[in-house]
mmCIF file of C-alpha atoms and ligand atoms in Angstrom:
data_model
loop_
_atom_site.group_PDB
_atom_site.id
_atom_site.type_symbol
_atom_site.label_atom_id
_atom_site.label_comp_id
_atom_site.label_asym_id
_atom_site.label_seq_id
_atom_site.Cartn_x
_atom_site.Cartn_y
_atom_site.Cartn_z
ATOM 1 C CA UNK A 1 0.000 0.000 0.000
ATOM 2 C CA UNK A 2 2.880 2.395 0.815
ATOM 3 C CA UNK A 3 3.920 1.995 -2.823
ATOM 4 C CA UNK A 4 0.662 3.364 -4.194
ATOM 5 C CA UNK A 5 -1.967 0.610 -4.128
ATOM 6 C CA UNK A 6 -5.375 1.400 -2.658
ATOM 7 C CA UNK A 7 -6.146 0.532 0.962
ATOM 8 C CA UNK A 8 -8.734 -2.118 0.066
ATOM 9 C CA UNK A 9 -5.994 -4.564 -0.942
ATOM 10 C CA UNK A 10 -5.486 -5.003 2.820
ATOM 11 C CA UNK A 11 -8.974 -6.358 3.509
ATOM 12 C CA UNK A 12 -10.517 -7.519 0.209
ATOM 13 C CA UNK A 13 -10.824 -11.303 -0.121
ATOM 14 C CA UNK A 14 -9.656 -10.974 -3.716
ATOM 15 C CA UNK A 15 -7.329 -7.963 -3.630
ATOM 16 C CA UNK A 16 -6.962 -6.158 -6.944
ATOM 17 C CA UNK A 17 -4.438 -3.453 -7.742
ATOM 18 C CA UNK A 18 -5.250 -2.815 -11.426
ATOM 19 C CA UNK A 19 -2.861 -2.676 -14.363
ATOM 20 C CA UNK A 20 -2.929 1.152 -14.462
ATOM 21 C CA UNK A 21 -1.921 1.473 -10.803
ATOM 22 C CA UNK A 22 0.424 -1.520 -10.809
ATOM 23 C CA UNK A 23 2.892 0.222 -13.125
ATOM 24 C CA UNK A 24 3.281 3.003 -10.536
ATOM 25 C CA UNK A 25 3.478 0.526 -7.635
ATOM 26 C CA UNK A 26 6.245 -1.489 -9.296
ATOM 27 C CA UNK A 27 8.236 1.677 -10.035
ATOM 28 C CA UNK A 28 7.940 2.755 -6.394
ATOM 29 C CA UNK A 29 9.035 -0.691 -5.222
ATOM 30 C CA UNK A 30 12.074 -0.433 -7.465
ATOM 31 C CA UNK A 31 12.950 3.007 -6.069
ATOM 32 C CA UNK A 32 12.660 1.655 -2.522
ATOM 33 C CA UNK A 33 14.979 -1.266 -3.292
ATOM 34 C CA UNK A 34 17.465 1.096 -4.940
ATOM 35 C CA UNK A 35 17.369 3.349 -1.878
ATOM 36 C CA UNK A 36 18.444 0.302 0.151
ATOM 37 C CA UNK A 37 21.407 -0.399 -2.117
ATOM 38 C CA UNK A 38 19.839 -2.694 -4.734
ATOM 39 C CA UNK A 39 20.690 -2.391 -8.444
ATOM 40 C CA UNK A 40 18.432 -3.173 -11.404
ATOM 41 C CA UNK A 41 19.848 -4.237 -14.761
ATOM 42 C CA UNK A 42 17.346 -3.512 -17.526
ATOM 43 C CA UNK A 43 17.536 -5.397 -20.845
ATOM 44 C CA UNK A 44 20.133 -7.677 -19.319
ATOM 45 C CA UNK A 45 19.900 -11.423 -19.117
ATOM 46 C CA UNK A 46 21.749 -14.006 -17.078
ATOM 47 C CA UNK A 47 23.067 -16.161 -19.916
ATOM 48 C CA UNK A 48 25.446 -18.560 -18.176
ATOM 49 C CA UNK A 49 26.977 -19.501 -14.840
ATOM 50 C CA UNK A 50 30.104 -21.210 -13.597
ATOM 51 C CA UNK A 51 30.541 -23.589 -10.685
ATOM 52 C CA UNK A 52 33.257 -24.757 -8.358
ATOM 53 C CA UNK A 53 32.960 -27.845 -6.117
ATOM 54 C CA UNK A 54 29.253 -28.295 -7.049
ATOM 55 C CA UNK A 55 28.536 -24.749 -5.890
ATOM 56 C CA UNK A 56 27.854 -21.563 -7.815
ATOM 57 C CA UNK A 57 30.925 -19.466 -8.587
ATOM 58 C CA UNK A 58 29.732 -16.693 -10.913
ATOM 59 C CA UNK A 59 26.898 -15.642 -13.228
ATOM 60 C CA UNK A 60 27.470 -14.257 -16.702
ATOM 61 C CA UNK A 61 25.281 -11.510 -18.138
ATOM 62 C CA UNK A 62 24.273 -10.680 -21.705
ATOM 63 C CA UNK A 63 26.071 -7.315 -21.390
ATOM 64 C CA UNK A 64 29.370 -9.172 -21.049
ATOM 65 C CA UNK A 65 29.670 -8.663 -17.304
ATOM 66 C CA UNK A 66 30.497 -11.523 -14.979
ATOM 67 C CA UNK A 67 29.381 -11.278 -11.360
ATOM 68 C CA UNK A 68 31.211 -13.441 -8.861
ATOM 69 C CA UNK A 69 28.671 -14.846 -6.447
ATOM 70 C CA UNK A 70 27.838 -18.106 -4.806
ATOM 71 C CA UNK A 71 24.158 -17.333 -4.424
ATOM 72 C CA UNK A 72 21.672 -16.536 -7.191
ATOM 73 C CA UNK A 73 17.885 -16.776 -6.927
ATOM 74 C CA UNK A 74 16.459 -17.958 -10.245
ATOM 75 C CA UNK A 75 13.019 -16.277 -10.217
ATOM 76 C CA UNK A 76 12.760 -16.325 -13.999
ATOM 77 C CA UNK A 77 9.012 -16.662 -14.594
ATOM 78 C CA UNK A 78 7.302 -19.340 -16.688
ATOM 79 C CA UNK A 79 8.173 -17.865 -20.078
ATOM 80 C CA UNK A 80 11.975 -17.884 -19.796
ATOM 81 C CA UNK A 81 12.328 -20.709 -22.286
ATOM 82 C CA UNK A 82 15.868 -19.756 -23.312
ATOM 83 C CA UNK A 83 16.981 -19.794 -19.672
ATOM 84 C CA UNK A 84 15.210 -23.134 -19.043
ATOM 85 C CA UNK A 85 17.192 -24.543 -21.941
ATOM 86 C CA UNK A 86 20.451 -22.998 -20.811
ATOM 87 C CA UNK A 87 20.233 -24.362 -17.258
ATOM 88 C CA UNK A 88 19.053 -27.760 -18.519
ATOM 89 C CA UNK A 89 22.070 -27.971 -20.828
ATOM 90 C CA UNK A 90 24.273 -27.054 -17.870
ATOM 91 C CA UNK A 91 22.966 -30.086 -15.955
ATOM 92 C CA UNK A 92 20.399 -28.531 -13.613
ATOM 93 C CA UNK A 93 17.851 -31.170 -12.574
ATOM 94 C CA UNK A 94 14.380 -30.450 -13.943
ATOM 95 C CA UNK A 95 11.171 -32.422 -14.343
ATOM 96 C CA UNK A 96 7.898 -32.227 -16.241
ATOM 97 C CA UNK A 97 4.921 -30.739 -14.454
ATOM 98 C CA UNK A 98 1.174 -30.632 -15.200
ATOM 99 C CA UNK A 99 -0.419 -27.312 -16.069
ATOM 100 C CA UNK A 100 -3.606 -26.247 -17.861
ATOM 101 C CA UNK A 101 -4.568 -25.026 -21.318
ATOM 102 C CA UNK A 102 -7.694 -23.650 -22.936
ATOM 103 C CA UNK A 103 -9.355 -20.454 -24.037
ATOM 104 C CA UNK A 104 -10.359 -17.077 -22.636
ATOM 105 C CA UNK A 105 -14.106 -16.426 -22.591
ATOM 106 C CA UNK A 106 -15.910 -13.086 -22.551
ATOM 107 C CA UNK A 107 -19.411 -12.308 -21.304
ATOM 108 C CA UNK A 108 -21.168 -8.983 -20.713
ATOM 109 C CA UNK A 109 -20.232 -7.856 -17.196
ATOM 110 C CA UNK A 110 -23.817 -6.814 -16.616
ATOM 111 C CA UNK A 111 -24.969 -10.440 -17.053
ATOM 112 C CA UNK A 112 -22.384 -11.657 -14.566
ATOM 113 C CA UNK A 113 -23.445 -8.956 -12.078
ATOM 114 C CA UNK A 114 -27.110 -9.939 -12.424
ATOM 115 C CA UNK A 115 -26.338 -13.598 -11.936
ATOM 116 C CA UNK A 116 -24.028 -13.078 -8.961
ATOM 117 C CA UNK A 117 -25.888 -10.288 -7.165
ATOM 118 C CA UNK A 118 -29.425 -11.027 -8.351
ATOM 119 C CA UNK A 119 -29.605 -7.494 -9.772
ATOM 120 C CA UNK A 120 -27.296 -4.927 -11.326
ATOM 121 C CA UNK A 121 -26.093 -2.019 -9.206
ATOM 122 C CA UNK A 122 -22.955 -0.023 -9.976
ATOM 123 C CA UNK A 123 -22.282 0.552 -6.284
ATOM 124 C CA UNK A 124 -21.425 -3.132 -5.833
ATOM 125 C CA UNK A 125 -18.674 -3.045 -8.427
ATOM 126 C CA UNK A 126 -18.051 -5.620 -11.137
ATOM 127 C CA UNK A 127 -18.801 -9.140 -9.890
ATOM 128 C CA UNK A 128 -16.383 -12.042 -10.175
ATOM 129 C CA UNK A 129 -16.860 -15.804 -10.302
ATOM 130 C CA UNK A 130 -14.947 -19.039 -9.832
ATOM 131 C CA UNK A 131 -16.118 -22.198 -11.584
ATOM 132 C CA UNK A 132 -14.983 -25.816 -11.581
ATOM 133 C CA UNK A 133 -16.103 -28.957 -13.368
ATOM 134 C CA UNK A 134 -14.879 -32.527 -13.698
ATOM 135 C CA UNK A 135 -15.323 -34.235 -17.061
ATOM 136 C CA UNK A 136 -16.376 -37.875 -17.479
ATOM 137 C CA UNK A 137 -12.779 -38.756 -18.333
ATOM 138 C CA UNK A 138 -11.561 -37.250 -15.067
ATOM 139 C CA UNK A 139 -10.021 -34.042 -16.404
ATOM 140 C CA UNK A 140 -10.635 -30.927 -14.369
ATOM 141 C CA UNK A 141 -11.922 -27.797 -16.114
ATOM 142 C CA UNK A 142 -11.896 -24.514 -14.220
ATOM 143 C CA UNK A 143 -12.033 -20.764 -14.555
ATOM 144 C CA UNK A 144 -8.730 -19.017 -13.919
ATOM 145 C CA UNK A 145 -7.520 -15.433 -13.685
ATOM 146 C CA UNK A 146 -11.058 -14.040 -13.845
ATOM 147 C CA UNK A 147 -10.996 -10.339 -14.785
ATOM 148 C CA UNK A 148 -14.193 -8.438 -13.934
ATOM 149 C CA UNK A 149 -14.697 -5.475 -16.278
ATOM 150 C CA UNK A 150 -11.493 -6.501 -18.014
ATOM 151 C CA UNK A 151 -9.690 -6.880 -21.303
ATOM 152 C CA UNK A 152 -8.175 -9.821 -23.128
ATOM 153 C CA UNK A 153 -4.529 -9.164 -24.017
ATOM 154 C CA UNK A 154 -1.976 -10.770 -26.278
ATOM 155 C CA UNK A 155 0.787 -11.995 -23.965
ATOM 156 C CA UNK A 156 3.021 -13.819 -26.458
ATOM 157 C CA UNK A 157 6.702 -13.874 -25.639
ATOM 158 C CA UNK A 158 8.076 -15.473 -28.814
ATOM 159 C CA UNK A 159 7.851 -14.572 -32.499
ATOM 160 C CA UNK A 160 4.999 -16.087 -34.509
ATOM 161 C CA UNK A 161 3.098 -17.291 -31.457
ATOM 162 C CA UNK A 162 -0.138 -16.109 -29.874
ATOM 163 C CA UNK A 163 -0.943 -16.350 -26.155
ATOM 164 C CA UNK A 164 -3.967 -14.781 -24.489
ATOM 165 C CA UNK A 165 -4.225 -13.494 -20.948
ATOM 166 C CA UNK A 166 -6.545 -11.096 -19.140
ATOM 167 C CA UNK A 167 -6.285 -7.919 -17.108
ATOM 168 C CA UNK A 168 -8.498 -5.240 -15.568
ATOM 169 C CA UNK A 169 -7.803 -1.597 -14.876
ATOM 170 C CA UNK A 170 -8.415 -0.476 -11.304
ATOM 171 C CA UNK A 171 -11.978 0.675 -12.095
ATOM 172 C CA UNK A 172 -12.897 -2.652 -13.703
ATOM 173 C CA UNK A 173 -15.193 -0.783 -16.016
ATOM 174 C CA UNK A 174 -14.931 -2.447 -19.430
ATOM 175 C CA UNK A 175 -18.135 -3.940 -20.856
ATOM 176 C CA UNK A 176 -17.027 -7.544 -20.468
ATOM 177 C CA UNK A 177 -15.997 -10.006 -17.813
ATOM 178 C CA UNK A 178 -13.333 -12.423 -19.002
ATOM 179 C CA UNK A 179 -11.672 -15.504 -17.597
ATOM 180 C CA UNK A 180 -9.577 -18.403 -18.767
ATOM 181 C CA UNK A 181 -11.507 -21.647 -19.057
ATOM 182 C CA UNK A 182 -8.816 -24.272 -18.942
ATOM 183 C CA UNK A 183 -8.403 -27.985 -18.568
ATOM 184 C CA UNK A 184 -5.539 -29.814 -16.944
ATOM 185 C CA UNK A 185 -2.860 -31.399 -19.067
ATOM 186 C CA UNK A 186 -0.325 -33.801 -17.619
ATOM 187 C CA UNK A 187 3.040 -35.196 -18.744
ATOM 188 C CA UNK A 188 1.085 -38.066 -20.407
ATOM 189 C CA UNK A 189 -0.137 -35.480 -22.933
ATOM 190 C CA UNK A 190 3.392 -34.255 -23.742
ATOM 191 C CA UNK A 191 5.235 -35.480 -26.841
ATOM 192 C CA UNK A 192 8.112 -37.113 -24.924
ATOM 193 C CA UNK A 193 9.659 -37.692 -21.519
ATOM 194 C CA UNK A 194 12.185 -34.898 -22.002
ATOM 195 C CA UNK A 195 11.939 -32.481 -19.023
ATOM 196 C CA UNK A 196 11.226 -29.600 -21.423
ATOM 197 C CA UNK A 197 8.608 -31.484 -23.493
ATOM 198 C CA UNK A 198 5.817 -29.456 -21.840
ATOM 199 C CA UNK A 199 7.426 -26.271 -23.201
ATOM 200 C CA UNK A 200 7.384 -27.773 -26.704
ATOM 201 C CA UNK A 201 3.736 -28.773 -26.206
ATOM 202 C CA UNK A 202 2.912 -25.136 -25.254
ATOM 203 C CA UNK A 203 4.908 -23.676 -28.135
ATOM 204 C CA UNK A 204 3.113 -25.852 -30.696
ATOM 205 C CA UNK A 205 -0.299 -24.620 -29.508
ATOM 206 C CA UNK A 206 0.872 -21.010 -29.496
ATOM 207 C CA UNK A 207 2.124 -21.311 -33.099
ATOM 208 C CA UNK A 208 -1.199 -22.835 -34.146
ATOM 209 C CA UNK A 209 -3.064 -19.929 -32.492
ATOM 210 C CA UNK A 210 -0.869 -17.438 -34.365
ATOM 211 C CA UNK A 211 -1.560 -19.226 -37.659
ATOM 212 C CA UNK A 212 -5.301 -19.448 -36.986
ATOM 213 C CA UNK A 213 -5.515 -15.701 -36.342
ATOM 214 C CA UNK A 214 -3.182 -14.794 -39.217
ATOM 215 C CA UNK A 215 -0.943 -13.134 -36.668
ATOM 216 C CA UNK A 216 -3.834 -11.713 -34.623
ATOM 217 C CA UNK A 217 -5.696 -13.228 -31.672
ATOM 218 C CA UNK A 218 -8.081 -15.850 -33.116
ATOM 219 C CA UNK A 219 -11.606 -15.498 -31.714
ATOM 220 C CA UNK A 220 -14.747 -17.573 -32.135
ATOM 221 C CA UNK A 221 -18.370 -17.594 -30.972
ATOM 222 C CA UNK A 222 -19.186 -20.497 -28.648
ATOM 223 C CA UNK A 223 -21.842 -21.890 -31.006
ATOM 224 C CA UNK A 224 -19.337 -21.993 -33.875
ATOM 225 C CA UNK A 225 -16.752 -23.574 -31.584
ATOM 226 C CA UNK A 226 -19.246 -26.372 -30.813
ATOM 227 C CA UNK A 227 -20.053 -26.792 -34.510
ATOM 228 C CA UNK A 228 -16.345 -26.813 -35.450
ATOM 229 C CA UNK A 229 -16.909 -23.925 -37.828
ATOM 230 C CA UNK A 230 -15.012 -20.685 -38.329
ATOM 231 C CA UNK A 231 -16.871 -17.632 -37.016
ATOM 232 C CA UNK A 232 -17.933 -15.256 -39.780
ATOM 233 C CA UNK A 233 -19.603 -12.493 -37.730
ATOM 234 C CA UNK A 234 -19.984 -11.415 -34.129
ATOM 235 C CA UNK A 235 -23.263 -11.970 -32.293
ATOM 236 C CA UNK A 236 -24.546 -9.736 -29.526
ATOM 237 C CA UNK A 237 -21.252 -9.689 -27.590
ATOM 238 C CA UNK A 238 -18.464 -7.381 -28.717
ATOM 239 C CA UNK A 239 -14.984 -8.401 -27.593
ATOM 240 C CA UNK A 240 -12.946 -6.215 -25.255
ATOM 241 C CA UNK A 241 -9.520 -7.083 -26.568
ATOM 242 C CA UNK A 242 -6.356 -4.997 -26.464
ATOM 243 C CA UNK A 243 -4.722 -5.615 -29.811
ATOM 244 C CA UNK A 244 -5.904 -7.058 -33.085
ATOM 245 C CA UNK A 245 -8.140 -10.093 -33.428
ATOM 246 C CA UNK A 246 -9.449 -12.193 -36.335
ATOM 247 C CA UNK A 247 -12.210 -14.751 -36.671
ATOM 248 C CA UNK A 248 -11.027 -18.345 -36.578
ATOM 249 C CA UNK A 249 -11.845 -21.880 -35.501
ATOM 250 C CA UNK A 250 -10.250 -22.725 -32.172
ATOM 251 C CA UNK A 251 -10.736 -26.448 -32.854
ATOM 252 C CA UNK A 252 -7.742 -26.035 -35.177
ATOM 253 C CA UNK A 253 -5.657 -24.801 -32.244
ATOM 254 C CA UNK A 254 -6.505 -27.021 -29.274
ATOM 255 C CA UNK A 255 -6.458 -30.820 -28.987
ATOM 256 C CA UNK A 256 -9.854 -32.476 -29.395
ATOM 257 C CA UNK A 257 -9.996 -33.653 -25.754
ATOM 258 C CA UNK A 258 -9.524 -30.052 -24.592
ATOM 259 C CA UNK A 259 -12.268 -28.718 -26.899
ATOM 260 C CA UNK A 260 -14.675 -31.427 -25.743
ATOM 261 C CA UNK A 261 -13.864 -30.821 -22.052
ATOM 262 C CA UNK A 262 -14.379 -27.063 -22.420
ATOM 263 C CA UNK A 263 -17.615 -27.492 -24.363
ATOM 264 C CA UNK A 264 -19.040 -29.834 -21.674
ATOM 265 C CA UNK A 265 -17.886 -27.509 -18.911
ATOM 266 C CA UNK A 266 -19.521 -24.451 -20.507
ATOM 267 C CA UNK A 267 -22.825 -26.321 -20.525
ATOM 268 C CA UNK A 268 -22.416 -27.168 -16.851
ATOM 269 C CA UNK A 269 -21.371 -23.613 -15.919
ATOM 270 C CA UNK A 270 -24.706 -22.358 -17.292
ATOM 271 C CA UNK A 271 -26.285 -23.960 -14.207
ATOM 272 C CA UNK A 272 -24.155 -21.677 -12.031
ATOM 273 C CA UNK A 273 -24.234 -18.465 -14.073
ATOM 274 C CA UNK A 274 -27.124 -17.749 -16.388
ATOM 275 C CA UNK A 275 -25.860 -16.841 -19.850
ATOM 276 C CA UNK A 276 -22.444 -18.449 -19.439
ATOM 277 C CA UNK A 277 -23.237 -20.917 -22.213
ATOM 278 C CA UNK A 278 -24.700 -18.244 -24.500
ATOM 279 C CA UNK A 279 -24.041 -19.075 -28.171
ATOM 280 C CA UNK A 280 -22.501 -15.634 -28.666
ATOM 281 C CA UNK A 281 -19.916 -16.030 -25.886
ATOM 282 C CA UNK A 282 -16.579 -14.913 -27.285
ATOM 283 C CA UNK A 283 -13.682 -17.334 -26.998
ATOM 284 C CA UNK A 284 -10.064 -16.532 -27.806
ATOM 285 C CA UNK A 285 -6.903 -18.608 -27.880
ATOM 286 C CA UNK A 286 -4.664 -19.794 -26.644
ATOM 287 C CA UNK A 287 -4.497 -19.858 -22.864
ATOM 288 C CA UNK A 288 -1.265 -21.746 -22.405
ATOM 289 C CA UNK A 289 0.625 -19.951 -19.626
ATOM 290 C CA UNK A 290 -1.499 -20.819 -16.600
ATOM 291 C CA UNK A 291 1.608 -22.048 -14.800
ATOM 292 C CA UNK A 292 4.969 -23.533 -15.673
ATOM 293 C CA UNK A 293 5.131 -26.846 -17.577
ATOM 294 C CA UNK A 294 8.440 -27.581 -15.881
ATOM 295 C CA UNK A 295 9.806 -27.739 -12.337
ATOM 296 C CA UNK A 296 13.400 -26.948 -11.431
ATOM 297 C CA UNK A 297 14.072 -29.434 -8.659
ATOM 298 C CA UNK A 298 15.216 -28.033 -5.308
ATOM 299 C CA UNK A 299 15.912 -29.642 -1.925
ATOM 300 C CA UNK A 300 14.516 -28.777 1.512
ATOM 301 C CA UNK A 301 16.987 -25.877 1.664
ATOM 302 C CA UNK A 302 15.666 -24.509 -1.652
ATOM 303 C CA UNK A 303 18.927 -25.438 -3.433
ATOM 304 C CA UNK A 304 19.085 -26.863 -6.959
ATOM 305 C CA UNK A 305 21.751 -29.496 -7.648
ATOM 306 C CA UNK A 306 24.199 -26.601 -7.949
ATOM 307 C CA UNK A 307 24.536 -25.230 -4.405
ATOM 308 C CA UNK A 308 23.672 -21.542 -4.317
ATOM 309 C CA UNK A 309 21.542 -21.622 -7.458
ATOM 310 C CA UNK A 310 18.059 -21.284 -5.974
ATOM 311 C CA UNK A 311 14.957 -21.798 -8.166
ATOM 312 C CA UNK A 312 11.989 -19.681 -7.075
ATOM 313 C CA UNK A 313 8.499 -18.600 -8.036
ATOM 314 C CA UNK A 314 6.256 -19.547 -10.906
ATOM 315 C CA UNK A 315 8.846 -20.413 -13.544
ATOM 316 C CA UNK A 316 10.609 -22.808 -11.235
ATOM 317 C CA UNK A 317 7.258 -24.543 -10.666
ATOM 318 C CA UNK A 318 6.661 -23.457 -7.064
ATOM 319 C CA UNK A 319 3.919 -20.879 -7.553
ATOM 320 C CA UNK A 320 0.964 -19.955 -9.720
ATOM 321 C CA UNK A 321 0.064 -16.283 -9.558
ATOM 322 C CA UNK A 322 1.382 -13.127 -7.967
ATOM 323 C CA UNK A 323 0.703 -13.951 -4.315
ATOM 324 C CA UNK A 324 2.104 -17.480 -4.273
ATOM 325 C CA UNK A 325 5.180 -16.334 -6.248
ATOM 326 C CA UNK A 326 5.707 -13.507 -3.750
ATOM 327 C CA UNK A 327 5.333 -15.882 -0.793
ATOM 328 C CA UNK A 328 7.825 -18.301 -2.308
ATOM 329 C CA UNK A 329 10.247 -15.372 -2.675
ATOM 330 C CA UNK A 330 9.721 -14.304 0.943
ATOM 331 C CA UNK A 331 10.373 -17.870 2.181
ATOM 332 C CA UNK A 332 13.597 -18.025 0.208
ATOM 333 C CA UNK A 333 14.883 -14.639 1.304
ATOM 334 C CA UNK A 334 14.060 -15.508 4.942
ATOM 335 C CA UNK A 335 16.080 -18.678 4.495
ATOM 336 C CA UNK A 336 18.971 -16.746 3.002
ATOM 337 C CA UNK A 337 18.711 -14.119 5.771
ATOM 338 C CA UNK A 338 18.827 -16.779 8.492
ATOM 339 C CA UNK A 339 21.559 -18.909 7.010
ATOM 340 C CA UNK A 340 23.858 -16.541 5.208
ATOM 341 C CA UNK A 341 24.936 -13.663 7.406
ATOM 342 C CA UNK A 342 28.431 -12.847 6.268
ATOM 343 C CA UNK A 343 29.932 -13.018 2.760
ATOM 344 C CA UNK A 344 31.953 -16.107 3.762
ATOM 345 C CA UNK A 345 28.695 -17.974 4.612
ATOM 346 C CA UNK A 346 27.904 -17.916 0.943
ATOM 347 C CA UNK A 347 30.905 -20.174 0.224
HETATM 348 C C1 LIG B 401 -1.424 -10.044 -18.600
HETATM 349 C C2 LIG B 401 -1.191 -10.815 -17.311
HETATM 350 C C3 LIG B 401 -2.082 -10.643 -16.280
HETATM 351 C C4 LIG B 401 -1.890 -11.327 -15.078
HETATM 352 N N1 LIG B 401 -2.780 -11.116 -14.061
HETATM 353 C C5 LIG B 401 -2.603 -11.745 -12.882
HETATM 354 C C6 LIG B 401 -3.497 -11.514 -11.797
HETATM 355 O O1 LIG B 401 -4.442 -10.727 -11.904
HETATM 356 N N2 LIG B 401 -3.289 -12.185 -10.638
HETATM 357 C C7 LIG B 401 -2.237 -13.059 -10.481
HETATM 358 O O2 LIG B 401 -2.077 -13.636 -9.399
HETATM 359 N N3 LIG B 401 -1.383 -13.312 -11.493
HETATM 360 C C8 LIG B 401 -1.532 -12.672 -12.685
HETATM 361 N N4 LIG B 401 -0.658 -12.909 -13.711
HETATM 362 C C9 LIG B 401 0.431 -13.882 -13.499
HETATM 363 C C10 LIG B 401 1.593 -13.248 -12.708
HETATM 364 O O3 LIG B 401 2.106 -12.188 -13.478
HETATM 365 C C11 LIG B 401 2.660 -14.296 -12.439
HETATM 366 O O4 LIG B 401 2.084 -15.379 -11.745
HETATM 367 C C12 LIG B 401 3.793 -13.742 -11.562
HETATM 368 O O5 LIG B 401 4.307 -12.553 -12.139
HETATM 369 C C13 LIG B 401 4.914 -14.764 -11.411
HETATM 370 O O6 LIG B 401 5.944 -14.159 -10.684
HETATM 371 P P1 LIG B 401 7.452 -14.623 -10.814
HETATM 372 O O7 LIG B 401 8.239 -13.658 -9.987
HETATM 373 O O8 LIG B 401 7.599 -16.062 -10.516
HETATM 374 O O9 LIG B 401 7.849 -14.429 -12.362
HETATM 375 P P2 LIG B 401 7.738 -13.148 -13.318
HETATM 376 O O10 LIG B 401 6.883 -12.080 -12.738
HETATM 377 O O11 LIG B 401 7.380 -13.702 -14.661
HETATM 378 O O12 LIG B 401 9.205 -12.563 -13.347
HETATM 379 C C14 LIG B 401 10.292 -13.226 -13.955
HETATM 380 C C15 LIG B 401 11.320 -12.192 -14.351
HETATM 381 O O13 LIG B 401 12.559 -12.848 -14.645
HETATM 382 C C16 LIG B 401 13.101 -12.268 -15.823
HETATM 383 N N5 LIG B 401 14.027 -13.230 -16.429
HETATM 384 C C17 LIG B 401 13.749 -14.401 -17.055
HETATM 385 N N6 LIG B 401 14.883 -15.011 -17.438
HETATM 386 C C18 LIG B 401 15.907 -14.227 -17.031
HETATM 387 C C19 LIG B 401 17.328 -14.299 -17.164
HETATM 388 N N7 LIG B 401 17.932 -15.328 -17.749
HETATM 389 N N8 LIG B 401 18.067 -13.281 -16.657
HETATM 390 C C20 LIG B 401 17.467 -12.208 -16.041
HETATM 391 N N9 LIG B 401 16.134 -12.080 -15.893
HETATM 392 C C21 LIG B 401 15.370 -13.085 -16.393
HETATM 393 C C22 LIG B 401 11.886 -11.974 -16.696
HETATM 394 O O14 LIG B 401 12.191 -11.024 -17.685
HETATM 395 C C23 LIG B 401 10.914 -11.436 -15.630
HETATM 396 O O15 LIG B 401 11.126 -10.060 -15.405
HETATM 397 C C24 LIG B 401 -0.801 -12.228 -14.915
HETATM 398 C C25 LIG B 401 0.095 -12.402 -15.983
HETATM 399 C C26 LIG B 401 -0.089 -11.705 -17.168
HETATM 400 C C27 LIG B 401 0.901 -11.903 -18.312
#
């Protein structure tokens, strides 16, 4: 809050900062860390590391610098595919991990408000929801990262790929509610037993989404999705998407078992929220970054198989979302604070 977020994040069950305010908050956090002696390297990547006696010796940066250190927290996020590859090639132990894939759906926020509150009243703010379903074949389908009064955004991190995500500004005042509707995928669905096979599985879907949208976000009406037919025109729901979108057929992007699971789940969710299964519901693809498809293995002292190289947060497979990633970071820095007091403790 002292960095600029509103007070209600302290007591709301689902605290929300808002993308517009978050950019200020993050800047203030950076200034605070700098005032305490921290340094930020922008546009700089850790590209390599060296070891001595199974422990970390130094990290190498893309700007040519080498920093001697025997402790480095690898909080690299779930999209750092080049770094995953680099550390795998350097012998860091990693394993496959389940995650979830699917689509983002959009409904009029007013409909969600009516269903959740029983009536629509601006004073109550934009309503949220959380939905779960289990398919006959045992796969879970659930809503994720629900954004009341939000926008769908293109969150691709590689060329010629398309990834959708969602966000809301602090006022949550766009016309639509959006959320990811995703189904679990497990290592059995991946193309091989290679620890990074889940990344390849993700990348393939993201390339298909890019192709289906001709470089834009592919979108489809729910009825057309069920009929396996490309959408030709919008119905009564207009998408709230930041960036360009094109009509497509999401059956060409996602595996059949995912499409079937989502279709069944949407029917079931209608029982919870009236209008959820509306034929005009907008779907966009592909939701493929719900969490990391890989885990960097660490021991009870948070160490990878190179002592001092400490995997943390979502990319390392120990968190899913801002709060759990932050808590993982706090745990690790408490551990470091307790166990490494003087520079020589780091050896
Ligand atoms: C559009 C969008 C909306 C979201 N909304 C929400 C939300 O409402 N609620 C929620 O809980 N979560 C949300 N998330 C997810 C949330 O952002 C992540 O769960 C969280 O940021 C994970 O934190 P992290 O610290 O593990 O990794 P990240 O925040 O991904 O940070 C990893 C950092 O490491 C850097 N990095 C990677 N490799 C290297 C390297 N080799 N050298 C140096 N730096 C490197 C990356 O550039 C990045 O800055 C959203 C994500 C997106 C994209």
